[in-house]
Amino acid sequence: MQLRYTFRLEPGPGQRIALARAFGCARVVYNDALKARETARADGLPFPKIGDLSKLLITDAKHRPERAWLGEVSAVVLQQSLRDLDAAYRNFFDGLTGKRPRMGAPRFKSKRDNRQAVRFTANARWSLTSGRKLCLPKIGDITVRWSRPLPSTPSSVTVVKDASDRYFASFVVESDPGEVLPEATGEVGVDLGLTHFAVLSDGRKIASARFFRRAERKLRKAQQNLARKTKGSNNRKKAVVQVARAHARTADARRDFHHKLSTTLIRENQAVYVEDLAVKGLVRTRLAKSVHDAGWSTFVTMLEYKAARYGRTFARVDRFFPSSQLCSACGVKDGPKPLNVRTWTCQTCNTVHDRDVNAARNIRIEGTKVAAGQAETQNARGAQVRPVLVPAPRATRTPVRKKQEPTRDSQPTGRAQTGIPGL
C-alpha cells in the first residue's frame, strides 16, 4: 500500500521565489497542453500523445524566446504536469463510461488558485541531506519540520502551497508489511450522527466537536474584515490570507480528531462496520453546514485505509438497511420513527432501546454478514429487511425479439427488461 506523509516546510525568501517560479512554469505547461488537446478535439483530430506534447511544449519551447524561462526549473516538474493532465482526462473519460463517479472535464489553471503544487520524482534527483533538509533541484535545501520518521525511502515528493500561504512536503512511501497489529477480539458497529459524532455498538457515544460552529464567530469577523478592503490592494491580499488561515485551523483540528478516533477504533477492534451514508444528498438539506462540519466521508475513508493497512476487517452497510427500525434483540422490524423519538420499546420482546445504540448494534450484525459475503436480504435473526427481486411469471414477461404482444398460443422468449436503459 502506498501512503502519504505530509510535513511542514519552511522555505527562505529566495526559495519561495524559486518555488513560485516552479509553480508558474508547471501551470503554463499544463495550460498549453490542455489548449493543444482542446484544439485537436475541435478540429476533429486525435488527441496528441504525452510524448508529442513533451517534445513540443517543453523541449522545443525552451528554445523559443517566449518560453525560454521554462529552462529555469527542473524538467521533471514540467513532465509531471503533463502526466497530471493525462490523468485528469483519463478520469473524465472513465466517469463517462461508468468506471468511476462522474467528474468534470479538465479546466485551465490560474495563478490565483488557492492551491499550487509541483511534484518531484526520483528522476529529479531530489534527496534528504544529512541535516534532515529537503534538497530540491534548482530550489535548494529547505528546512522540514519532522514530526516522525519515514517508514521507508519515498518514491516522490510533492511540494504544496495552500491558501493560507503554508508550504508542505508530501512524501509517497510504501507501507511496511510488518505493521499489522496484533489480532483483537472485538467487533464494533459505528452509527454516525450530528448530535453525537459516533455512537458505538458497545454503548459508547463520542460527542461531536463541531469545529466549524465553534470557530464561526472568528471566521465571520475575518470575512467581514476582508469585505471592507479595496479590491486589488495589498491589505486585501493580507486579509485573504487571514481568512484562509482561520479556515485552515478549523480543518486541521477536524482532521486531527478524525485521525485519533479512527486509529483508536482500529487498534481496539478486529472488525469495524459503518453505514454507507448518502452525504451528497444530505448536504442539499438545511443540515448542510452541520454535515460538512462533521466530515463523515473523510472519517470513513480513514477507517477504510487504516483497516487495510493494519490487517483489520472493514465493511460498509447499505444505506437502505433499516438500522433504526429493527430490534437488535429479536430482529423484528418496528417501522419508521420520527427523529425526536430517541428511545423506544420493542412490542415483541419489550426491550427498551436507545435509538442510536440500537442502530449501531444492527450495523454490527449486518456488517458481519456483509463482510462474510452473505446475502443482505435477511438480518441476523432471519427477519426480512427489504423485498427480494422475484422473476416475473413467464406469461407476463416482455419479449425482446418479438415486437407483438404475447398470446396464449405463442410463448415469449428472452428476459424481462427490468434494468436501466443503456446499462
PDB file of C-alpha atoms in Angstrom, residues 192 194 275-285 287-288 290-300 316 319:
ATOM      1  CA  LEU A 192     -22.582   8.361  12.603  1.00  0.00           C
ATOM      2  CA  LEU A 194     -24.728  15.089  14.268  1.00  0.00           C
ATOM      3  CA  GLU A 275     -23.240   2.690   7.388  1.00  0.00           C
ATOM      4  CA  ASP A 276     -22.845   3.945   3.817  1.00  0.00           C
ATOM      5  CA  LEU A 277     -24.415   7.396   4.220  1.00  0.00           C
ATOM      6  CA  ALA A 278     -25.732   9.479   1.312  1.00  0.00           C
ATOM      7  CA  VAL A 279     -23.643  12.537   2.142  1.00  0.00           C
ATOM      8  CA  LYS A 280     -24.250  14.201  -1.235  1.00  0.00           C
ATOM      9  CA  GLY A 281     -27.970  14.143  -0.575  1.00  0.00           C
ATOM     10  CA  LEU A 282     -27.707  15.362   2.999  1.00  0.00           C
ATOM     11  CA  VAL A 283     -25.647  18.417   2.043  1.00  0.00           C
ATOM     12  CA  ARG A 284     -28.604  19.638  -0.038  1.00  0.00           C
ATOM     13  CA  THR A 285     -30.795  19.958   3.038  1.00  0.00           C
ATOM     14  CA  LEU A 287     -28.432  20.454   7.727  1.00  0.00           C
ATOM     15  CA  ALA A 288     -25.743  21.098   5.108  1.00  0.00           C
ATOM     16  CA  SER A 290     -23.551  20.622  10.168  1.00  0.00           C
ATOM     17  CA  VAL A 291     -22.978  17.723   7.754  1.00  0.00           C
ATOM     18  CA  HIS A 292     -19.935  19.440   6.249  1.00  0.00           C
ATOM     19  CA  ASP A 293     -18.686  20.250   9.740  1.00  0.00           C
ATOM     20  CA  ALA A 294     -18.886  16.577  10.778  1.00  0.00           C
ATOM     21  CA  GLY A 295     -16.766  15.320   7.856  1.00  0.00           C
ATOM     22  CA  TRP A 296     -18.180  11.780   7.774  1.00  0.00           C
ATOM     23  CA  SER A 297     -16.694  10.857   4.405  1.00  0.00           C
ATOM     24  CA  THR A 298     -13.157  11.735   5.476  1.00  0.00           C
ATOM     25  CA  PHE A 299     -13.544   9.766   8.694  1.00  0.00           C
ATOM     26  CA  VAL A 300     -14.874   6.655   6.925  1.00  0.00           C
ATOM     27  CA  ARG A 316     -19.967  -0.709   4.693  1.00  0.00           C
ATOM     28  CA  ARG A 319     -27.621   2.916   3.244  1.00  0.00           C
TER      29      ARG A 319
END
